[in-house]
CSV table of C-alpha atoms and ligand atoms in Angstrom, one decimal:
chain,number,residue,atom,x,y,z
M,35,MET,CA,-14.6,-4.4,-14.0
M,36,ALA,CA,-12.7,-1.1,-13.5
M,37,GLU,CA,-15.1,-0.4,-10.6
M,38,THR,CA,-14.4,-3.7,-8.9
M,39,TYR,CA,-10.7,-3.9,-9.4
M,40,PRO,CA,-9.3,-0.4,-9.6
M,41,ALA,CA,-5.6,0.2,-10.3
M,42,ILE,CA,-3.6,0.8,-7.2
M,43,LEU,CA,-0.6,3.1,-7.1
M,44,PHE,CA,1.7,2.5,-4.2
M,45,VAL,CA,3.9,5.4,-3.0
M,46,HIS,CA,6.8,4.5,-0.7
M,47,GLY,CA,8.1,6.3,2.3
M,48,PHE,CA,11.6,7.6,3.4
M,49,PRO,CA,14.2,6.1,3.2
M,50,PHE,CA,12.7,3.2,1.2
M,51,ASP,CA,11.9,2.2,-2.3
M,52,HIS,CA,9.3,0.1,-4.1
M,53,GLU,CA,10.5,-3.0,-2.3
M,54,GLN,CA,8.7,-1.9,0.8
M,55,TRP,CA,5.5,-2.9,-0.9
M,56,ARG,CA,6.6,-6.4,-1.9
M,57,PRO,CA,4.1,-8.3,0.4
M,58,GLN,CA,1.3,-6.3,-1.1
M,59,LEU,CA,2.4,-6.7,-4.7
M,60,GLU,CA,2.7,-10.5,-4.1
M,61,ARG,CA,-0.8,-10.8,-2.6
M,62,LEU,CA,-3.0,-8.2,-4.4
M,63,THR,CA,-2.7,-9.9,-7.8
M,64,ARG,CA,-6.4,-9.2,-8.7
M,65,TRP,CA,-5.6,-5.6,-9.0
M,66,ARG,CA,-3.3,-3.8,-11.4
M,67,CYS,CA,-0.6,-2.5,-9.0
M,68,LEU,CA,2.1,0.0,-9.7
M,69,ALA,CA,4.9,0.7,-7.3
M,70,PRO,CA,7.5,3.1,-8.7
M,71,ASP,CA,10.6,4.4,-7.0
M,72,LEU,CA,10.3,8.1,-6.4
M,73,ARG,CA,12.5,10.3,-8.4
M,74,GLY,CA,16.1,10.4,-7.2
M,75,PHE,CA,15.8,7.4,-4.8
M,76,SER,CA,17.2,4.9,-7.3
M,77,GLY,CA,17.9,7.1,-10.4
M,78,GLY,CA,16.3,9.8,-12.5
M,79,ASP,CA,17.2,13.3,-13.2
M,80,PRO,CA,17.1,15.9,-10.5
M,81,PRO,CA,14.2,18.3,-11.0
M,82,ALA,CA,15.1,21.6,-12.6
M,83,GLY,CA,13.4,23.6,-9.8
M,84,GLY,CA,14.5,21.4,-6.9
M,85,TYR,CA,12.7,18.6,-5.1
M,86,ALA,CA,9.2,19.3,-3.8
M,87,MET,CA,6.0,17.3,-3.0
M,88,SER,CA,4.6,18.8,-6.2
M,89,VAL,CA,7.4,17.3,-8.2
M,90,TYR,CA,6.7,13.8,-6.9
M,91,ALA,CA,2.9,14.3,-7.4
M,92,ASP,CA,3.3,15.4,-11.0
M,93,ASP,CA,5.8,12.6,-11.7
M,94,LEU,CA,3.4,10.0,-10.5
M,95,VAL,CA,0.5,11.4,-12.5
M,96,GLY,CA,2.8,11.3,-15.5
M,97,MET,CA,3.4,7.6,-14.8
M,98,LEU,CA,-0.4,7.0,-14.7
M,99,ASP,CA,-0.6,8.7,-18.1
M,100,ARG,CA,2.1,6.5,-19.6
M,101,ALA,CA,0.4,3.4,-18.2
M,102,GLY,CA,-3.0,4.5,-19.7
M,103,ILE,CA,-4.6,4.7,-16.3
M,104,ASP,CA,-7.1,7.5,-15.8
M,105,ARG,CA,-7.8,7.1,-12.1
M,106,ALA,CA,-6.4,4.9,-9.3
M,107,VAL,CA,-6.6,4.2,-5.6
M,108,TRP,CA,-3.5,5.8,-4.2
M,109,CYS,CA,-1.8,4.1,-1.3
M,110,GLY,CA,1.0,6.1,0.4
M,111,LEU,CA,3.1,5.4,3.4
M,112,SER,CA,4.4,8.3,5.5
M,113,MET,CA,6.2,10.5,2.9
M,114,GLY,CA,4.0,8.7,0.4
M,115,GLY,CA,1.1,10.1,2.3
M,116,TYR,CA,2.5,13.6,2.2
M,117,ILE,CA,2.6,13.1,-1.6
M,118,LEU,CA,-1.0,11.9,-1.7
M,119,PHE,CA,-2.1,15.1,0.0
M,120,GLU,CA,-0.3,17.0,-2.8
M,121,VAL,CA,-2.0,14.8,-5.4
M,122,LEU,CA,-5.4,15.6,-3.9
M,123,ARG,CA,-4.5,19.3,-4.1
M,124,ARG,CA,-3.2,19.2,-7.7
M,125,HIS,CA,-4.8,16.2,-9.4
M,126,ARG,CA,-8.0,15.3,-7.5
M,127,GLU,CA,-9.6,14.0,-10.7
M,128,ARG,CA,-7.0,11.2,-10.8
M,129,VAL,CA,-7.9,9.8,-7.4
M,130,LEU,CA,-10.6,7.1,-6.9
M,131,GLY,CA,-9.7,6.5,-3.2
M,132,VAL,CA,-6.8,6.9,-0.7
M,133,ILE,CA,-5.0,4.6,1.7
M,134,LEU,CA,-3.0,6.5,4.2
M,135,CYS,CA,-0.5,4.4,6.0
M,136,ASP,CA,1.6,5.6,9.0
M,137,THR,CA,1.5,9.2,7.9
M,138,LYS,CA,0.5,12.6,9.2
M,139,ALA,CA,-1.1,15.7,7.8
M,140,GLU,CA,0.8,18.4,9.7
M,141,ALA,CA,3.9,20.1,8.4
M,142,ASP,CA,7.3,19.9,10.1
M,143,THR,CA,7.8,21.8,13.4
M,144,ALA,CA,10.9,24.0,13.8
M,145,GLU,CA,12.5,21.1,15.6
M,146,GLY,CA,11.5,18.7,12.8
M,147,LYS,CA,13.1,21.0,10.3
M,148,ALA,CA,16.3,21.2,12.3
M,149,GLY,CA,16.3,17.4,12.3
M,150,ARG,CA,16.0,17.4,8.5
M,151,ASP,CA,19.0,19.7,8.2
M,152,GLU,CA,21.0,17.4,10.4
M,153,LEU,CA,20.0,14.3,8.4
M,154,MET,CA,21.0,16.1,5.1
M,155,ARG,CA,24.4,16.7,6.6
M,156,VAL,CA,24.7,13.0,7.7
M,157,ALA,CA,23.6,11.8,4.2
M,158,GLU,CA,26.1,14.1,2.4
M,159,ARG,CA,29.0,13.3,4.8
M,160,ASP,CA,28.4,9.6,5.5
M,161,GLY,CA,26.1,8.2,2.9
M,162,ALA,CA,22.9,6.3,2.7
M,163,ALA,CA,24.0,3.5,5.1
M,164,ALA,CA,24.5,6.0,7.8
M,165,ILE,CA,20.9,7.3,7.3
M,166,ALA,CA,19.7,3.7,7.5
M,167,GLU,CA,21.4,3.1,10.8
M,168,ARG,CA,20.0,6.3,12.3
M,169,LEU,CA,16.5,5.7,11.2
M,170,LEU,CA,16.1,1.9,11.6
M,171,PRO,CA,15.3,2.0,15.3
M,172,LYS,CA,12.7,4.6,14.7
M,173,VAL,CA,11.0,3.1,11.6
M,174,LEU,CA,10.7,-0.4,12.9
M,175,GLY,CA,8.5,-1.2,15.9
M,176,ALA,CA,9.9,-2.8,19.1
M,177,THR,CA,8.4,-6.1,18.3
M,178,THR,CA,9.9,-6.3,14.8
M,179,ARG,CA,13.3,-5.2,16.1
M,180,ALA,CA,13.2,-8.0,18.7
M,181,GLN,CA,11.5,-10.8,16.8
M,182,ARG,CA,11.8,-10.3,13.0
M,183,PRO,CA,15.5,-10.2,12.1
M,184,GLU,CA,14.7,-10.9,8.4
M,185,VAL,CA,12.6,-7.7,8.2
M,186,VAL,CA,15.4,-5.7,10.0
M,187,ALA,CA,18.0,-7.0,7.5
M,188,MET,CA,15.7,-6.3,4.5
M,189,VAL,CA,15.0,-2.7,5.5
M,190,ARG,CA,18.6,-2.0,6.3
M,191,ALA,CA,19.7,-3.3,2.8
M,192,MET,CA,16.9,-1.3,1.1
M,193,ALA,CA,17.7,2.0,2.9
M,194,SER,CA,21.4,1.6,2.4
M,195,ARG,CA,21.3,1.3,-1.4
M,196,LEU,CA,19.4,4.6,-2.0
M,197,LEU,CA,21.1,7.5,-3.8
M,198,VAL,CA,22.3,10.4,-1.6
M,199,PRO,CA,21.2,13.3,-3.9
M,200,GLY,CA,17.7,11.8,-4.0
M,201,LEU,CA,17.6,11.3,-0.2
M,202,VAL,CA,18.8,14.9,0.4
M,203,GLY,CA,16.1,16.2,-2.1
M,204,ALA,CA,13.4,14.2,-0.3
M,205,LEU,CA,14.5,15.6,3.1
M,206,ARG,CA,14.3,19.1,1.7
M,207,ALA,CA,10.9,18.4,0.1
M,208,MET,CA,9.5,17.0,3.4
M,209,ARG,CA,11.0,20.0,5.3
M,210,GLU,CA,9.1,22.4,3.1
M,211,ARG,CA,5.8,20.6,2.8
M,212,PRO,CA,2.7,22.5,3.7
M,213,ASP,CA,0.2,21.7,6.5
M,214,SER,CA,-2.4,19.4,5.0
M,215,ARG,CA,-4.7,19.4,8.0
M,216,PRO,CA,-7.1,22.0,6.5
M,217,MET,CA,-7.8,19.7,3.6
M,218,LEU,CA,-8.8,16.6,5.6
M,219,GLU,CA,-12.5,17.5,5.8
M,220,GLN,CA,-12.5,18.0,2.1
M,221,ILE,CA,-11.4,14.5,1.2
M,222,ASP,CA,-14.4,13.2,-0.7
M,223,VAL,CA,-13.2,9.8,-1.9
M,224,PRO,CA,-13.2,6.5,0.1
M,225,ALA,CA,-10.4,6.5,2.6
M,226,LEU,CA,-8.6,3.9,4.7
M,227,VAL,CA,-6.3,5.1,7.4
M,228,LEU,CA,-4.0,2.4,8.7
M,229,GLY,CA,-1.1,2.5,11.1
M,230,GLY,CA,1.0,0.4,13.5
M,231,SER,CA,0.3,0.3,17.2
M,232,GLU,CA,4.1,0.8,17.9
M,233,ASP,CA,4.6,3.6,15.3
M,234,GLU,CA,6.6,6.3,17.1
M,235,ILE,CA,6.8,8.6,14.0
M,236,SER,CA,3.0,8.7,13.3
M,237,PRO,CA,1.6,7.4,16.5
M,238,PRO,CA,-1.9,5.8,16.7
M,239,ALA,CA,-3.5,8.8,18.5
M,240,GLY,CA,-2.6,11.1,15.6
M,241,MET,CA,-3.7,8.6,12.9
M,242,ARG,CA,-7.0,8.1,14.7
M,243,ALA,CA,-7.5,11.8,14.9
M,244,MET,CA,-6.7,12.2,11.2
M,245,ALA,CA,-9.2,9.5,10.3
M,246,GLN,CA,-11.9,11.2,12.4
M,247,ARG,CA,-11.5,14.3,10.2
M,248,ILE,CA,-11.9,12.4,6.9
M,249,GLY,CA,-15.6,11.9,6.4
M,250,GLY,CA,-16.6,8.2,6.1
M,251,SER,CA,-13.0,7.0,6.5
M,252,LYS,CA,-12.1,3.7,8.1
M,253,TYR,CA,-9.3,3.5,10.7
M,254,VAL,CA,-7.3,0.3,11.3
M,255,GLU,CA,-4.7,0.0,14.0
M,256,VAL,CA,-2.3,-2.9,13.3
M,257,PRO,CA,-0.9,-4.6,16.5
M,258,GLU,CA,2.8,-5.2,16.9
M,259,ALA,CA,3.9,-3.0,14.0
M,260,GLY,CA,5.9,0.2,14.0
M,261,HIS,CA,6.1,2.8,11.2
M,262,LEU,CA,6.6,0.2,8.4
M,263,THR,CA,3.3,-1.6,9.0
M,264,PRO,CA,2.9,-3.1,5.5
M,265,LEU,CA,6.3,-4.9,5.8
M,266,GLU,CA,6.1,-5.6,9.5
M,267,ARG,CA,2.6,-7.2,9.6
M,268,PRO,CA,1.9,-8.0,5.9
M,269,GLU,CA,-0.9,-10.5,6.5
M,270,LEU,CA,-3.0,-8.1,8.6
M,271,VAL,CA,-2.3,-5.2,6.2
M,272,ASN,CA,-3.2,-7.2,3.1
M,273,GLU,CA,-6.5,-8.3,4.7
M,274,ALA,CA,-7.3,-4.7,5.6
M,275,LEU,CA,-6.4,-3.5,2.0
M,276,GLU,CA,-8.4,-6.3,0.4
M,277,ASP,CA,-11.4,-5.5,2.6
M,278,PHE,CA,-11.3,-1.8,1.7
M,279,LEU,CA,-10.6,-2.4,-2.0
M,280,LEU,CA,-13.5,-4.9,-2.3
M,281,HIS,CA,-16.1,-3.0,-0.3
M,282,ALA,CA,-15.5,0.8,-0.8
M,283,SER,CA,-17.7,2.6,-3.4
M,284,PHE,CA,-15.2,4.0,-5.9
M,285,ARG,CA,-16.9,6.3,-8.4
L,407,MLT,C1,8.8,8.2,6.1
L,407,MLT,O1,8.6,7.1,6.5
L,407,MLT,O2,8.5,8.5,4.9
L,407,MLT,C2,9.3,9.2,7.0
L,407,MLT,O3,9.2,8.8,8.3
L,407,MLT,C3,8.6,10.5,6.9
L,407,MLT,C4,9.2,11.6,7.7
L,407,MLT,O4,10.4,11.6,8.0
L,407,MLT,O5,8.5,12.6,8.0
């Protein structure tokens, strides 16, 4: 039973919360799904030593402990993917499989780090809604922006309600994250790599290249989706997730 229907832990991206996984939570009812908000996004104490990928990774493992779950399939989108790499480094024994959505293994470039600094200033000066307005055109694909107004409105509302200290902490944690490329070849659990064809933050070429480095992984490119593929094309993503969850050999 546990082998057929493993628990799934969904890890959201930036600047989102658990709501980004609503279509998956509604459809994948055969599986025990957990989709927490990362520390600071909607509440929780700031970490004593500052925000870092390791803090989020340890928080999530603590959550599995409290739920009585030994191992899970971890599904992370973008920043959620950065956290998955940290979980693999620190808690490999808690991972049955990984689903990497619209993410990348490399660390921030110098330009990327400067962009984080600028966004931290915007968040502190103008609040979460300003971050939402800046990032919306980047995170949603051209098709969604043109044809799916309900998704645009939902993402705007989600990003606008997040808490500024948590957003700033996440930006700092992403700015300082390590390069995870060297570990790609060492991933030894079933892996699905999935991304949107219109994703400008984690473009398809990079996603495909990442999948090629993860032995035995499967790559799925979802048409007419940007960086928030699970929300932009939920039916196609749910099909891909179900196919992976039902056919991968989790041990
Ligand atoms: C995300 O969706 O989590 C962000 O695009 C990640 C990032 O800014 O690097």
